[in-house]
PDB file of C-alpha atoms and ligand atoms in Angstrom:
ATOM      1  CA  MET A   3      92.101  62.491  26.784  1.00  0.00           C
ATOM      2  CA  ALA A   4      89.176  64.855  26.759  1.00  0.00           C
ATOM      3  CA  VAL A   5      86.904  64.586  23.703  1.00  0.00           C
ATOM      4  CA  ILE A   6      84.975  67.872  23.652  1.00  0.00           C
ATOM      5  CA  ILE A   7      86.229  70.107  26.445  1.00  0.00           C
ATOM      6  CA  GLY A   8      89.689  71.658  26.510  1.00  0.00           C
ATOM      7  CA  LYS A   9      90.969  70.996  23.008  1.00  0.00           C
ATOM      8  CA  ASN A  10      91.353  74.760  22.806  1.00  0.00           C
ATOM      9  CA  ILE A  11      92.545  76.593  25.886  1.00  0.00           C
ATOM     10  CA  ILE A  12      93.108  80.346  26.105  1.00  0.00           C
ATOM     11  CA  THR A  13      95.286  81.316  29.056  1.00  0.00           C
ATOM     12  CA  LEU A  14      95.128  84.897  30.277  1.00  0.00           C
ATOM     13  CA  GLY A  15      97.158  86.801  32.857  1.00  0.00           C
ATOM     14  CA  GLU A  16      94.155  88.933  33.697  1.00  0.00           C
ATOM     15  CA  THR A  17      90.695  89.685  32.381  1.00  0.00           C
ATOM     16  CA  ASP A  18      87.494  91.238  33.674  1.00  0.00           C
ATOM     17  CA  SER A  19      85.788  87.854  34.052  1.00  0.00           C
ATOM     18  CA  THR A  20      86.422  84.634  32.131  1.00  0.00           C
ATOM     19  CA  ASN A  21      82.644  84.323  31.649  1.00  0.00           C
ATOM     20  CA  ASN A  22      82.579  87.793  30.056  1.00  0.00           C
ATOM     21  CA  TYR A  23      85.571  86.900  27.896  1.00  0.00           C
ATOM     22  CA  ALA A  24      83.809  83.702  26.762  1.00  0.00           C
ATOM     23  CA  THR A  25      80.617  85.641  25.984  1.00  0.00           C
ATOM     24  CA  ARG A  26      82.584  88.018  23.777  1.00  0.00           C
ATOM     25  CA  LEU A  27      84.221  85.096  21.949  1.00  0.00           C
ATOM     26  CA  VAL A  28      80.841  83.486  21.284  1.00  0.00           C
ATOM     27  CA  LYS A  29      79.399  86.805  20.071  1.00  0.00           C
ATOM     28  CA  ALA A  30      82.342  87.199  17.717  1.00  0.00           C
ATOM     29  CA  GLY A  31      81.147  83.935  16.171  1.00  0.00           C
ATOM     30  CA  SER A  32      84.383  81.984  16.277  1.00  0.00           C
ATOM     31  CA  CYS A  33      84.205  79.890  19.377  1.00  0.00           C
ATOM     32  CA  PRO A  34      84.348  76.079  19.127  1.00  0.00           C
ATOM     33  CA  GLU A  35      82.427  73.889  21.563  1.00  0.00           C
ATOM     34  CA  GLY A  36      84.579  72.985  24.547  1.00  0.00           C
ATOM     35  CA  GLN A  37      86.674  76.155  24.395  1.00  0.00           C
ATOM     36  CA  VAL A  38      88.257  76.808  27.798  1.00  0.00           C
ATOM     37  CA  ILE A  39      89.367  80.230  29.013  1.00  0.00           C
ATOM     38  CA  VAL A  40      91.585  80.319  32.102  1.00  0.00           C
ATOM     39  CA  ALA A  41      92.812  83.410  33.928  1.00  0.00           C
ATOM     40  CA  ASP A  42      95.186  84.099  36.809  1.00  0.00           C
ATOM     41  CA  LEU A  43      93.278  87.179  37.874  1.00  0.00           C
ATOM     42  CA  GLN A  44      89.770  88.541  37.312  1.00  0.00           C
ATOM     43  CA  LEU A  45      89.134  92.223  37.848  1.00  0.00           C
ATOM     44  CA  GLN A  46      85.371  91.722  37.936  1.00  0.00           C
ATOM     45  CA  GLY A  47      85.003  88.038  38.864  1.00  0.00           C
ATOM     46  CA  ARG A  48      81.320  87.291  39.231  1.00  0.00           C
ATOM     47  CA  GLY A  49      79.535  84.908  41.564  1.00  0.00           C
ATOM     48  CA  GLN A  50      75.893  83.918  41.702  1.00  0.00           C
ATOM     49  CA  ILE A  51      73.211  86.574  42.302  1.00  0.00           C
ATOM     50  CA  ASN A  52      75.468  89.547  41.631  1.00  0.00           C
ATOM     51  CA  ASN A  53      78.092  88.553  44.181  1.00  0.00           C
ATOM     52  CA  THR A  54      81.749  89.101  43.405  1.00  0.00           C
ATOM     53  CA  TRP A  55      84.159  86.167  43.378  1.00  0.00           C
ATOM     54  CA  GLU A  56      87.264  86.622  45.503  1.00  0.00           C
ATOM     55  CA  SER A  57      90.475  85.076  44.187  1.00  0.00           C
ATOM     56  CA  GLU A  58      94.089  86.065  44.866  1.00  0.00           C
ATOM     57  CA  ASN A  59      96.211  86.582  41.752  1.00  0.00           C
ATOM     58  CA  GLY A  60      97.557  83.281  40.414  1.00  0.00           C
ATOM     59  CA  LYS A  61      96.487  81.151  43.355  1.00  0.00           C
ATOM     60  CA  ASN A  62      93.306  79.496  42.159  1.00  0.00           C
ATOM     61  CA  LEU A  63      91.602  78.083  39.101  1.00  0.00           C
ATOM     62  CA  LEU A  64      89.338  80.597  37.369  1.00  0.00           C
ATOM     63  CA  LEU A  65      87.935  79.258  34.152  1.00  0.00           C
ATOM     64  CA  SER A  66      85.035  79.216  31.764  1.00  0.00           C
ATOM     65  CA  ILE A  67      83.936  76.491  29.372  1.00  0.00           C
ATOM     66  CA  VAL A  68      81.786  77.150  26.301  1.00  0.00           C
ATOM     67  CA  LEU A  69      79.203  74.465  25.477  1.00  0.00           C
ATOM     68  CA  TYR A  70      76.480  74.212  22.845  1.00  0.00           C
ATOM     69  CA  PRO A  71      74.058  71.665  24.380  1.00  0.00           C
ATOM     70  CA  ASN A  72      71.420  72.240  21.691  1.00  0.00           C
ATOM     71  CA  PHE A  73      70.031  68.768  22.331  1.00  0.00           C
ATOM     72  CA  LEU A  74      68.880  69.806  25.810  1.00  0.00           C
ATOM     73  CA  PRO A  75      65.335  71.157  26.308  1.00  0.00           C
ATOM     74  CA  ILE A  76      65.398  74.117  28.710  1.00  0.00           C
ATOM     75  CA  GLN A  77      63.460  72.272  31.392  1.00  0.00           C
ATOM     76  CA  PHE A  78      66.503  70.000  31.746  1.00  0.00           C
ATOM     77  CA  GLN A  79      69.063  72.788  32.029  1.00  0.00           C
ATOM     78  CA  PHE A  80      69.934  71.696  35.563  1.00  0.00           C
ATOM     79  CA  GLN A  81      71.615  68.645  34.021  1.00  0.00           C
ATOM     80  CA  ILE A  82      74.470  70.950  33.039  1.00  0.00           C
ATOM     81  CA  SER A  83      74.986  71.908  36.688  1.00  0.00           C
ATOM     82  CA  LYS A  84      74.964  68.253  37.597  1.00  0.00           C
ATOM     83  CA  VAL A  85      77.630  67.161  35.123  1.00  0.00           C
ATOM     84  CA  VAL A  86      79.870  70.123  35.938  1.00  0.00           C
ATOM     85  CA  THR A  87      79.646  69.684  39.705  1.00  0.00           C
ATOM     86  CA  LEU A  88      80.188  65.940  39.369  1.00  0.00           C
ATOM     87  CA  GLY A  89      83.352  66.611  37.358  1.00  0.00           C
ATOM     88  CA  ILE A  90      84.600  68.975  40.063  1.00  0.00           C
ATOM     89  CA  PHE A  91      83.620  66.502  42.790  1.00  0.00           C
ATOM     90  CA  GLU A  92      85.541  63.668  41.128  1.00  0.00           C
ATOM     91  CA  THR A  93      88.599  65.857  40.748  1.00  0.00           C
ATOM     92  CA  LEU A  94      88.630  66.850  44.392  1.00  0.00           C
ATOM     93  CA  ILE A  95      88.021  63.429  45.933  1.00  0.00           C
ATOM     94  CA  LYS A  96      91.404  62.361  44.548  1.00  0.00           C
ATOM     95  CA  TYR A  97      92.910  64.899  46.956  1.00  0.00           C
ATOM     96  CA  THR A  98      90.733  64.686  50.066  1.00  0.00           C
ATOM     97  CA  ASP A  99      87.760  63.104  51.830  1.00  0.00           C
ATOM     98  CA  GLY A 100      84.717  65.082  52.869  1.00  0.00           C
ATOM     99  CA  VAL A 101      83.818  66.513  49.451  1.00  0.00           C
ATOM    100  CA  SER A 102      80.157  67.021  48.597  1.00  0.00           C
ATOM    101  CA  VAL A 103      77.970  69.006  46.234  1.00  0.00           C
ATOM    102  CA  LYS A 104      75.795  71.600  47.906  1.00  0.00           C
ATOM    103  CA  TRP A 105      72.687  72.153  45.801  1.00  0.00           C
ATOM    104  CA  PRO A 106      72.513  73.687  43.352  1.00  0.00           C
ATOM    105  CA  ASN A 107      76.162  73.985  42.321  1.00  0.00           C
ATOM    106  CA  ASP A 108      78.618  74.670  45.101  1.00  0.00           C
ATOM    107  CA  ILE A 109      81.325  72.230  46.041  1.00  0.00           C
ATOM    108  CA  TYR A 110      82.022  71.807  49.724  1.00  0.00           C
ATOM    109  CA  ILE A 111      84.736  70.199  51.788  1.00  0.00           C
ATOM    110  CA  GLY A 112      83.109  69.484  55.144  1.00  0.00           C
ATOM    111  CA  PRO A 113      81.037  72.610  55.922  1.00  0.00           C
ATOM    112  CA  LYS A 114      83.096  74.974  53.731  1.00  0.00           C
ATOM    113  CA  LYS A 115      82.916  76.078  50.126  1.00  0.00           C
ATOM    114  CA  VAL A 116      85.891  75.177  47.942  1.00  0.00           C
ATOM    115  CA  ALA A 117      84.358  75.900  44.531  1.00  0.00           C
ATOM    116  CA  GLY A 118      81.465  77.722  42.934  1.00  0.00           C
ATOM    117  CA  VAL A 119      79.909  77.513  39.506  1.00  0.00           C
ATOM    118  CA  LEU A 120      78.225  80.281  37.537  1.00  0.00           C
ATOM    119  CA  ILE A 121      76.308  78.937  34.552  1.00  0.00           C
ATOM    120  CA  GLU A 122      74.980  81.394  31.997  1.00  0.00           C
ATOM    121  CA  ASN A 123      72.636  79.976  29.355  1.00  0.00           C
ATOM    122  CA  SER A 124      71.318  81.578  26.234  1.00  0.00           C
ATOM    123  CA  ILE A 125      68.100  80.072  24.968  1.00  0.00           C
ATOM    124  CA  MET A 126      66.862  79.567  21.416  1.00  0.00           C
ATOM    125  CA  GLY A 127      63.163  78.658  21.299  1.00  0.00           C
ATOM    126  CA  SER A 128      62.683  75.794  23.726  1.00  0.00           C
ATOM    127  CA  ARG A 129      66.315  74.665  23.673  1.00  0.00           C
ATOM    128  CA  ILE A 130      69.623  75.799  25.083  1.00  0.00           C
ATOM    129  CA  ASP A 131      71.754  77.537  22.488  1.00  0.00           C
ATOM    130  CA  THR A 132      74.955  78.382  24.373  1.00  0.00           C
ATOM    131  CA  THR A 133      76.076  77.606  27.904  1.00  0.00           C
ATOM    132  CA  ILE A 134      78.973  79.346  29.529  1.00  0.00           C
ATOM    133  CA  VAL A 135      80.148  77.431  32.564  1.00  0.00           C
ATOM    134  CA  GLY A 136      82.249  79.540  34.923  1.00  0.00           C
ATOM    135  CA  ILE A 137      84.181  77.699  37.612  1.00  0.00           C
ATOM    136  CA  GLY A 138      86.060  79.189  40.524  1.00  0.00           C
ATOM    137  CA  LEU A 139      88.045  76.546  42.407  1.00  0.00           C
ATOM    138  CA  ASN A 140      90.082  77.607  45.427  1.00  0.00           C
ATOM    139  CA  VAL A 141      93.367  75.763  45.051  1.00  0.00           C
ATOM    140  CA  ASN A 142      96.318  77.445  46.783  1.00  0.00           C
ATOM    141  CA  GLN A 143      94.906  80.578  48.442  1.00  0.00           C
ATOM    142  CA  LEU A 144      95.594  80.504  52.181  1.00  0.00           C
ATOM    143  CA  GLU A 145      93.667  83.541  53.408  1.00  0.00           C
ATOM    144  CA  PHE A 146      90.264  84.841  52.398  1.00  0.00           C
ATOM    145  CA  LYS A 147      89.018  88.375  53.032  1.00  0.00           C
ATOM    146  CA  SER A 148      85.364  87.550  52.582  1.00  0.00           C
ATOM    147  CA  ASN A 149      83.949  85.128  55.112  1.00  0.00           C
ATOM    148  CA  ALA A 150      80.494  85.371  53.598  1.00  0.00           C
ATOM    149  CA  LEU A 151      80.970  82.352  51.377  1.00  0.00           C
ATOM    150  CA  ASN A 152      82.530  80.218  54.081  1.00  0.00           C
ATOM    151  CA  PRO A 153      85.582  79.759  51.862  1.00  0.00           C
ATOM    152  CA  ILE A 154      88.328  77.169  51.987  1.00  0.00           C
ATOM    153  CA  SER A 155      91.022  76.078  49.538  1.00  0.00           C
ATOM    154  CA  LEU A 156      92.304  72.647  48.706  1.00  0.00           C
ATOM    155  CA  ALA A 157      95.789  73.594  49.949  1.00  0.00           C
ATOM    156  CA  GLN A 158      94.341  74.538  53.339  1.00  0.00           C
ATOM    157  CA  ILE A 159      93.079  70.970  53.597  1.00  0.00           C
ATOM    158  CA  VAL A 160      95.970  68.965  52.148  1.00  0.00           C
ATOM    159  CA  GLN A 161      98.669  71.279  53.564  1.00  0.00           C
ATOM    160  CA  TYR A 162     100.783  71.519  50.432  1.00  0.00           C
ATOM    161  CA  ASP A 163     100.862  73.718  47.336  1.00  0.00           C
ATOM    162  CA  ILE A 164      99.066  72.079  44.411  1.00  0.00           C
ATOM    163  CA  ASP A 165     100.223  72.187  40.774  1.00  0.00           C
ATOM    164  CA  LYS A 166      97.395  74.099  39.096  1.00  0.00           C
ATOM    165  CA  SER A 167      98.150  72.719  35.632  1.00  0.00           C
ATOM    166  CA  VAL A 168      97.717  69.157  36.916  1.00  0.00           C
ATOM    167  CA  ILE A 169      94.403  69.841  38.604  1.00  0.00           C
ATOM    168  CA  LEU A 170      93.164  71.804  35.564  1.00  0.00           C
ATOM    169  CA  LYS A 171      93.865  68.813  33.289  1.00  0.00           C
ATOM    170  CA  GLU A 172      92.097  66.435  35.693  1.00  0.00           C
ATOM    171  CA  LEU A 173      89.162  68.813  35.998  1.00  0.00           C
ATOM    172  CA  ILE A 174      88.726  69.159  32.240  1.00  0.00           C
ATOM    173  CA  GLU A 175      88.885  65.398  31.707  1.00  0.00           C
ATOM    174  CA  ASN A 176      86.368  64.703  34.449  1.00  0.00           C
ATOM    175  CA  ILE A 177      83.841  67.319  33.296  1.00  0.00           C
ATOM    176  CA  ASP A 178      84.298  66.138  29.723  1.00  0.00           C
ATOM    177  CA  ARG A 179      83.462  62.560  30.697  1.00  0.00           C
ATOM    178  CA  TRP A 180      80.275  63.579  32.524  1.00  0.00           C
ATOM    179  CA  TYR A 181      79.276  65.926  29.686  1.00  0.00           C
ATOM    180  CA  LEU A 182      79.650  63.075  27.192  1.00  0.00           C
ATOM    181  CA  LEU A 183      77.279  60.957  29.292  1.00  0.00           C
ATOM    182  CA  LEU A 184      74.778  63.808  29.108  1.00  0.00           C
ATOM    183  CA  CYS A 185      75.207  64.076  25.330  1.00  0.00           C
ATOM    184  CA  ASP A 186      74.561  60.333  25.253  1.00  0.00           C
ATOM    185  CA  GLY A 187      71.290  60.763  27.191  1.00  0.00           C
ATOM    186  CA  GLN A 188      72.456  58.785  30.224  1.00  0.00           C
ATOM    187  CA  LEU A 189      70.436  60.795  32.710  1.00  0.00           C
ATOM    188  CA  GLY A 190      69.898  57.875  35.101  1.00  0.00           C
ATOM    189  CA  ILE A 191      73.551  57.566  36.104  1.00  0.00           C
ATOM    190  CA  ILE A 192      73.970  61.349  36.275  1.00  0.00           C
ATOM    191  CA  ASP A 193      70.927  61.797  38.544  1.00  0.00           C
ATOM    192  CA  LYS A 194      71.855  58.888  40.775  1.00  0.00           C
ATOM    193  CA  THR A 195      75.461  59.997  41.236  1.00  0.00           C
ATOM    194  CA  TYR A 196      74.529  63.647  41.847  1.00  0.00           C
ATOM    195  CA  LEU A 197      72.135  62.559  44.591  1.00  0.00           C
ATOM    196  CA  SER A 198      74.725  60.253  46.124  1.00  0.00           C
ATOM    197  CA  VAL A 199      77.193  63.126  46.661  1.00  0.00           C
ATOM    198  CA  LEU A 200      74.647  65.732  47.770  1.00  0.00           C
ATOM    199  CA  TYR A 201      75.481  67.786  50.875  1.00  0.00           C
ATOM    200  CA  ARG A 202      73.086  67.005  53.757  1.00  0.00           C
ATOM    201  CA  LEU A 203      71.021  64.452  51.833  1.00  0.00           C
ATOM    202  CA  GLY A 204      68.834  62.581  54.312  1.00  0.00           C
ATOM    203  CA  LYS A 205      70.157  64.551  57.304  1.00  0.00           C
ATOM    204  CA  LYS A 206      68.046  66.801  59.500  1.00  0.00           C
ATOM    205  CA  ALA A 207      69.286  70.396  59.350  1.00  0.00           C
ATOM    206  CA  ASN A 208      68.094  73.976  59.680  1.00  0.00           C
ATOM    207  CA  TYR A 209      66.821  76.011  56.755  1.00  0.00           C
ATOM    208  CA  THR A 210      64.936  79.231  56.104  1.00  0.00           C
ATOM    209  CA  ASP A 211      62.220  79.746  53.505  1.00  0.00           C
ATOM    210  CA  LYS A 212      59.585  82.452  52.988  1.00  0.00           C
ATOM    211  CA  ASP A 213      57.666  81.125  55.985  1.00  0.00           C
ATOM    212  CA  GLY A 214      60.671  81.354  58.346  1.00  0.00           C
ATOM    213  CA  ASP A 215      63.188  79.019  59.983  1.00  0.00           C
ATOM    214  CA  PHE A 216      62.521  75.309  60.097  1.00  0.00           C
ATOM    215  CA  GLU A 217      64.149  71.935  60.548  1.00  0.00           C
ATOM    216  CA  GLY A 218      63.970  69.753  57.482  1.00  0.00           C
ATOM    217  CA  THR A 219      65.564  66.943  55.540  1.00  0.00           C
ATOM    218  CA  ILE A 220      66.666  67.037  51.907  1.00  0.00           C
ATOM    219  CA  ILE A 221      65.154  63.951  50.316  1.00  0.00           C
ATOM    220  CA  ASP A 222      65.534  64.444  46.559  1.00  0.00           C
ATOM    221  CA  ILE A 223      66.131  66.668  43.542  1.00  0.00           C
ATOM    222  CA  ASN A 224      63.126  66.737  41.226  1.00  0.00           C
ATOM    223  CA  PRO A 225      63.381  66.413  37.406  1.00  0.00           C
ATOM    224  CA  ILE A 226      63.584  70.184  36.923  1.00  0.00           C
ATOM    225  CA  GLY A 227      66.383  70.520  39.465  1.00  0.00           C
ATOM    226  CA  GLN A 228      64.400  71.802  42.434  1.00  0.00           C
ATOM    227  CA  LEU A 229      65.461  70.805  45.943  1.00  0.00           C
ATOM    228  CA  VAL A 230      62.907  68.537  47.622  1.00  0.00           C
ATOM    229  CA  VAL A 231      62.792  68.985  51.395  1.00  0.00           C
ATOM    230  CA  ARG A 232      60.620  67.277  54.005  1.00  0.00           C
ATOM    231  CA  LYS A 233      59.633  69.651  56.784  1.00  0.00           C
ATOM    232  CA  GLU A 234      58.939  68.795  60.448  1.00  0.00           C
ATOM    233  CA  ASP A 235      55.222  68.354  59.791  1.00  0.00           C
ATOM    234  CA  ASN A 236      56.040  65.743  57.109  1.00  0.00           C
ATOM    235  CA  VAL A 237      54.978  68.148  54.373  1.00  0.00           C
ATOM    236  CA  THR A 238      57.270  68.027  51.346  1.00  0.00           C
ATOM    237  CA  ARG A 239      58.247  71.272  49.612  1.00  0.00           C
ATOM    238  CA  GLU A 240      60.124  71.884  46.365  1.00  0.00           C
ATOM    239  CA  TYR A 241      62.394  74.902  46.066  1.00  0.00           C
ATOM    240  CA  HIS A 242      63.968  76.854  43.245  1.00  0.00           C
ATOM    241  CA  PHE A 243      67.392  78.394  43.814  1.00  0.00           C
ATOM    242  CA  LYS A 244      67.162  81.248  46.360  1.00  0.00           C
ATOM    243  CA  GLU A 245      63.793  80.140  47.704  1.00  0.00           C
ATOM    244  CA  ILE A 246      65.594  78.297  50.510  1.00  0.00           C
ATOM    245  CA  GLU A 247      68.623  79.220  52.580  1.00  0.00           C
ATOM    246  CA  PHE A 248      70.887  76.713  54.311  1.00  0.00           C
ATOM    247  CA  SER A 249      71.899  77.582  57.861  1.00  0.00           C
ATOM    248  CA  HIS A 250      75.621  77.203  58.526  1.00  0.00           C
ATOM    249  CA  TYR A 251      75.240  75.146  61.670  1.00  0.00           C
TER     250      TYR A 251
HETATM  251  C1  BTN B  21      79.403  81.278  42.999  1.00  0.00           C
HETATM  252  O1  BTN B  21      78.956  82.353  43.400  1.00  0.00           O
HETATM  253  O2  BTN B  21      79.487  80.310  43.746  1.00  0.00           O
HETATM  254  C2  BTN B  21      79.877  81.156  41.572  1.00  0.00           C
HETATM  255  C3  BTN B  21      81.305  81.593  41.422  1.00  0.00           C
HETATM  256  C4  BTN B  21      81.823  81.458  40.010  1.00  0.00           C
HETATM  257  C5  BTN B  21      83.178  82.092  39.858  1.00  0.00           C
HETATM  258  C6  BTN B  21      83.785  81.792  38.518  1.00  0.00           C
HETATM  259  S1  BTN B  21      85.473  82.268  38.428  1.00  0.00           S
HETATM  260  C7  BTN B  21      85.471  81.984  36.704  1.00  0.00           C
HETATM  261  C8  BTN B  21      84.150  82.476  36.172  1.00  0.00           C
HETATM  262  N1  BTN B  21      84.214  83.884  35.847  1.00  0.00           N
HETATM  263  C9  BTN B  21      83.462  84.619  36.661  1.00  0.00           C
HETATM  264  O3  BTN B  21      83.363  85.870  36.619  1.00  0.00           O
HETATM  265  N2  BTN B  21      82.822  83.843  37.532  1.00  0.00           N
HETATM  266  C10 BTN B  21      83.118  82.442  37.310  1.00  0.00           C
END
């Protein structure tokens, strides 16, 4: 049984974006911590960096979770990404092998993206006031129009239709458990587990940064959530989101 997340669930046929819906609820001043909003269809589903999020009506999980992690100084905001992606990871490994977390907060099966997370924080002083965690998890969609995100669904892997209510319950319980560890200050286990499931950790691969293409190896995530990569010349660089691009081969 989840402790914080999912005690209240609003289920919508359609909305503009569950993250927008959650933002409106918070602004209205009546939104408990752990509120979940789930929709079958988003008319303006949003991805990271102004991308849209493709999802066929009723096929996938589209949800937002409202959190108030006021205990978390802003420099540790990446911990939220970690606990959310770990909860998604744990949910998916019950269904298939080959799941990993691609920094900062995509979930992959093999080389393809099965889920994305859009986290929107509002800050009060030096702390996080409200966090809206938007999750798009491809469950039963069998065809994708946009190839840009390298998409795949769980059903394409397991070859059967998945009961969305079952996977939603598992997802909520798993994220709740990781979030409770964060509330309890257990950063060691969170950091260690996140690193252990990281896509391409310790493997040579091709990347692009402001200086061009290079071969490098992901060796760590630093305390503020930057990706630490060792380049060919043994120089180590630390990247914020969007300062480094992963090649798809
Ligand atoms: C990404 O680009 O990888 C993040 C995708 C996040 C999509 C989810 S779907 C539910 C929630 N509402 C949105 O508008 N976006 C997030």
